[in-house]
Amino acid sequence: MSRAVLSVGSNLGDRQAHLRAAVNLLGDSVRAVSGVYETPPWGDPDQPAYLNAVILVEDPAATQHDWLDRARACEAAEGRERNPDRRFGPRTLDVDVITVWDADGRPVFVDDPELTLPHPRARLRAFVLRPWLDLQPDGDLPGHGALAELLAAPELAADVAAMTFRPDLSLESMA
């Protein structure tokens, strides 16, 4: 078995529908979905605000690269176009594999050209940590520490303050 934390975000088109599509495409592997947060763009301020959430997934047969393939399939299904000249630019859907645990509950560490685990910048991103903390209050980012402590870091204070919880938005299927 493998478990993973996936971060989803959208700032183009029907943002909620794009996030909901990712949940639906991940199907039976979805174990929990956080609430939705509206956040300012990260890395490139000249774009619309994002909706962000975290999805906890589990699949007995999935490897870390399977999770990456599924993340990319979700992005492709929602029309994600990558612009190599604008790394942190707007997108219909962004799905990042944040961390993966193996069948024994041990964190998987990977550093290859396709995938780095845990995600190398997750500890710096309130839009990942805050929704994940909602799902796992005692959770930790392998190699970096407790989610609550990471989120309380002074360098994240402005990002945390700029986030807005959106209880009016749900990622549950409308089908």
Short mmCIF file of C-alpha atoms in Angstrom, two decimals, residues 12-169:
data_model
loop_
_atom_site.label_atom_id
_atom_site.label_comp_id
_atom_site.label_asym_id
_atom_site.label_seq_id
_atom_site.Cartn_x
_atom_site.Cartn_y
_atom_site.Cartn_z
CA LEU A 12 -8.06 29.91 -14.29
CA GLY A 13 -11.60 29.25 -15.42
CA ASP A 14 -14.00 27.54 -13.05
CA ARG A 15 -11.44 27.01 -10.29
CA GLN A 16 -13.73 24.98 -8.05
CA ALA A 17 -14.73 22.70 -10.94
CA HIS A 18 -11.07 22.04 -11.78
CA LEU A 19 -10.31 21.04 -8.18
CA ARG A 20 -13.45 18.93 -8.01
CA ALA A 21 -12.42 17.21 -11.27
CA ALA A 22 -9.12 16.18 -9.69
CA VAL A 23 -10.97 14.62 -6.75
CA ASN A 24 -13.29 12.77 -9.12
CA LEU A 25 -10.45 11.60 -11.38
CA LEU A 26 -8.54 10.21 -8.40
CA GLY A 27 -11.66 8.20 -7.64
CA ASP A 28 -11.56 5.39 -5.10
CA SER A 29 -8.04 6.27 -3.99
CA VAL A 30 -9.31 9.44 -2.25
CA ARG A 31 -9.44 9.05 1.54
CA ALA A 32 -9.94 12.69 2.59
CA VAL A 33 -10.22 16.13 1.04
CA SER A 34 -9.48 19.36 2.89
CA GLY A 35 -11.55 22.47 2.78
CA VAL A 36 -10.80 25.04 0.11
CA TYR A 37 -8.65 28.11 0.66
CA GLU A 38 -8.37 31.16 -1.57
CA THR A 39 -4.78 32.35 -1.75
CA PRO A 40 -2.78 35.03 -3.51
CA PRO A 41 -0.58 33.74 -6.32
CA TRP A 42 2.78 32.41 -5.19
CA GLY A 43 6.01 33.15 -7.04
CA ASP A 44 4.45 35.39 -9.71
CA PRO A 45 2.03 38.02 -8.37
CA ASP A 46 0.74 39.10 -11.82
CA GLN A 47 -2.13 36.58 -12.05
CA PRO A 48 -5.51 35.76 -10.47
CA ALA A 49 -5.94 34.32 -6.97
CA TYR A 50 -5.85 30.56 -6.47
CA LEU A 51 -8.16 28.08 -4.89
CA ASN A 52 -6.11 25.44 -3.04
CA ALA A 53 -6.82 22.20 -1.21
CA VAL A 54 -5.09 18.98 -0.16
CA ILE A 55 -6.16 15.44 -0.98
CA LEU A 56 -5.07 12.37 0.99
CA VAL A 57 -4.97 9.31 -1.27
CA GLU A 58 -4.23 5.62 -0.81
CA ASP A 59 -3.76 2.73 -3.22
CA PRO A 60 -2.25 -0.69 -2.40
CA ALA A 61 -0.54 -0.93 -5.78
CA ALA A 62 0.63 2.66 -6.36
CA THR A 63 4.27 3.71 -6.38
CA GLN A 64 5.47 7.27 -5.96
CA HIS A 65 5.79 7.56 -9.74
CA ASP A 66 2.23 6.28 -10.15
CA TRP A 67 1.05 9.20 -8.01
CA LEU A 68 3.02 11.57 -10.24
CA ASP A 69 1.45 10.01 -13.34
CA ARG A 70 -2.02 10.38 -11.82
CA ALA A 71 -1.32 14.00 -10.90
CA ARG A 72 -0.24 14.76 -14.46
CA ALA A 73 -3.27 12.93 -15.87
CA CYS A 74 -5.55 15.13 -13.75
CA GLU A 75 -3.79 18.26 -15.01
CA ALA A 76 -4.04 17.12 -18.64
CA ALA A 77 -7.72 16.28 -18.28
CA GLU A 78 -8.34 19.85 -17.12
CA GLY A 79 -6.40 21.43 -19.99
CA ARG A 80 -3.25 22.36 -18.12
CA GLU A 81 -0.76 24.00 -20.46
CA ARG A 82 2.81 24.33 -19.24
CA ASN A 83 4.66 27.51 -20.13
CA PRO A 84 8.41 26.91 -19.81
CA ASP A 85 8.99 30.69 -19.75
CA ARG A 86 6.68 31.26 -16.75
CA ARG A 87 7.36 28.70 -14.04
CA PHE A 88 4.84 29.94 -11.46
CA GLY A 89 2.26 31.18 -13.96
CA PRO A 90 -1.51 30.74 -14.01
CA ARG A 91 -3.01 27.32 -14.56
CA THR A 92 -6.32 25.53 -14.84
CA LEU A 93 -5.08 22.82 -12.49
CA ASP A 94 -1.86 22.14 -10.64
CA VAL A 95 -1.47 18.84 -8.79
CA ASP A 96 1.71 18.33 -6.78
CA VAL A 97 2.79 15.15 -5.03
CA ILE A 98 3.87 16.44 -1.61
CA THR A 99 4.85 13.23 0.16
CA VAL A 100 4.36 9.47 -0.10
CA TRP A 101 4.47 6.71 2.53
CA ASP A 102 5.14 3.05 1.70
CA ALA A 103 3.12 0.02 2.83
CA ASP A 104 4.90 0.05 6.19
CA GLY A 105 4.11 3.72 6.79
CA ARG A 106 7.67 4.87 6.14
CA PRO A 107 8.16 8.08 4.18
CA VAL A 108 9.51 7.66 0.68
CA PHE A 109 12.50 9.85 -0.19
CA VAL A 110 13.20 10.41 -3.89
CA ASP A 111 15.52 12.79 -5.71
CA ASP A 112 15.41 12.26 -9.44
CA PRO A 113 14.78 14.55 -12.43
CA GLU A 114 11.07 13.69 -12.53
CA LEU A 115 10.17 13.67 -8.85
CA THR A 116 11.56 14.90 -5.54
CA LEU A 117 9.97 13.64 -2.34
CA PRO A 118 9.06 15.13 -0.07
CA HIS A 119 8.24 18.10 -2.28
CA PRO A 120 11.26 20.39 -1.92
CA ARG A 121 9.27 23.60 -1.32
CA ALA A 122 6.24 22.30 0.58
CA ARG A 123 7.63 23.56 3.90
CA LEU A 124 7.56 27.10 2.47
CA ARG A 125 4.00 27.01 1.17
CA ALA A 126 1.19 27.92 3.51
CA PHE A 127 -1.30 26.93 0.79
CA VAL A 128 -0.08 23.34 1.18
CA LEU A 129 0.51 23.23 4.93
CA ARG A 130 -2.74 24.89 6.10
CA PRO A 131 -5.21 22.56 4.33
CA TRP A 132 -3.04 19.53 5.14
CA LEU A 133 -3.03 20.51 8.83
CA ASP A 134 -6.84 20.57 8.73
CA LEU A 135 -6.80 16.90 7.68
CA GLN A 136 -3.92 15.75 9.89
CA PRO A 137 -3.54 18.01 12.94
CA ASP A 138 -0.65 15.86 14.20
CA GLY A 139 0.87 15.42 10.74
CA ASP A 140 4.43 16.09 9.76
CA LEU A 141 6.33 16.74 6.56
CA PRO A 142 9.00 14.02 6.49
CA GLY A 143 12.44 15.46 7.04
CA HIS A 144 11.09 18.87 8.07
CA GLY A 145 8.85 18.45 11.10
CA ALA A 146 5.35 19.00 12.38
CA LEU A 147 2.93 20.79 10.08
CA ALA A 148 1.80 23.14 12.86
CA GLU A 149 5.38 24.19 13.63
CA LEU A 150 6.21 24.72 9.96
CA LEU A 151 3.06 26.79 9.47
CA ALA A 152 3.94 28.93 12.52
CA ALA A 153 7.34 29.92 11.08
CA PRO A 154 7.76 33.71 10.91
CA GLU A 155 8.56 33.58 7.19
CA LEU A 156 5.07 32.18 6.50
CA ALA A 157 3.13 34.69 8.62
CA ALA A 158 2.20 36.97 5.70
CA ASP A 159 1.16 34.03 3.51
CA VAL A 160 -1.00 32.55 6.29
CA ALA A 161 -2.62 35.95 6.94
CA ALA A 162 -3.44 36.34 3.23
CA MET A 163 -5.27 33.00 3.01
CA THR A 164 -9.06 32.89 3.17
CA PHE A 165 -10.90 29.72 4.14
CA ARG A 166 -13.85 29.20 1.78
CA PRO A 167 -16.45 27.10 3.64
CA ASP A 168 -18.91 27.98 0.85
CA LEU A 169 -16.93 25.84 -1.61
#
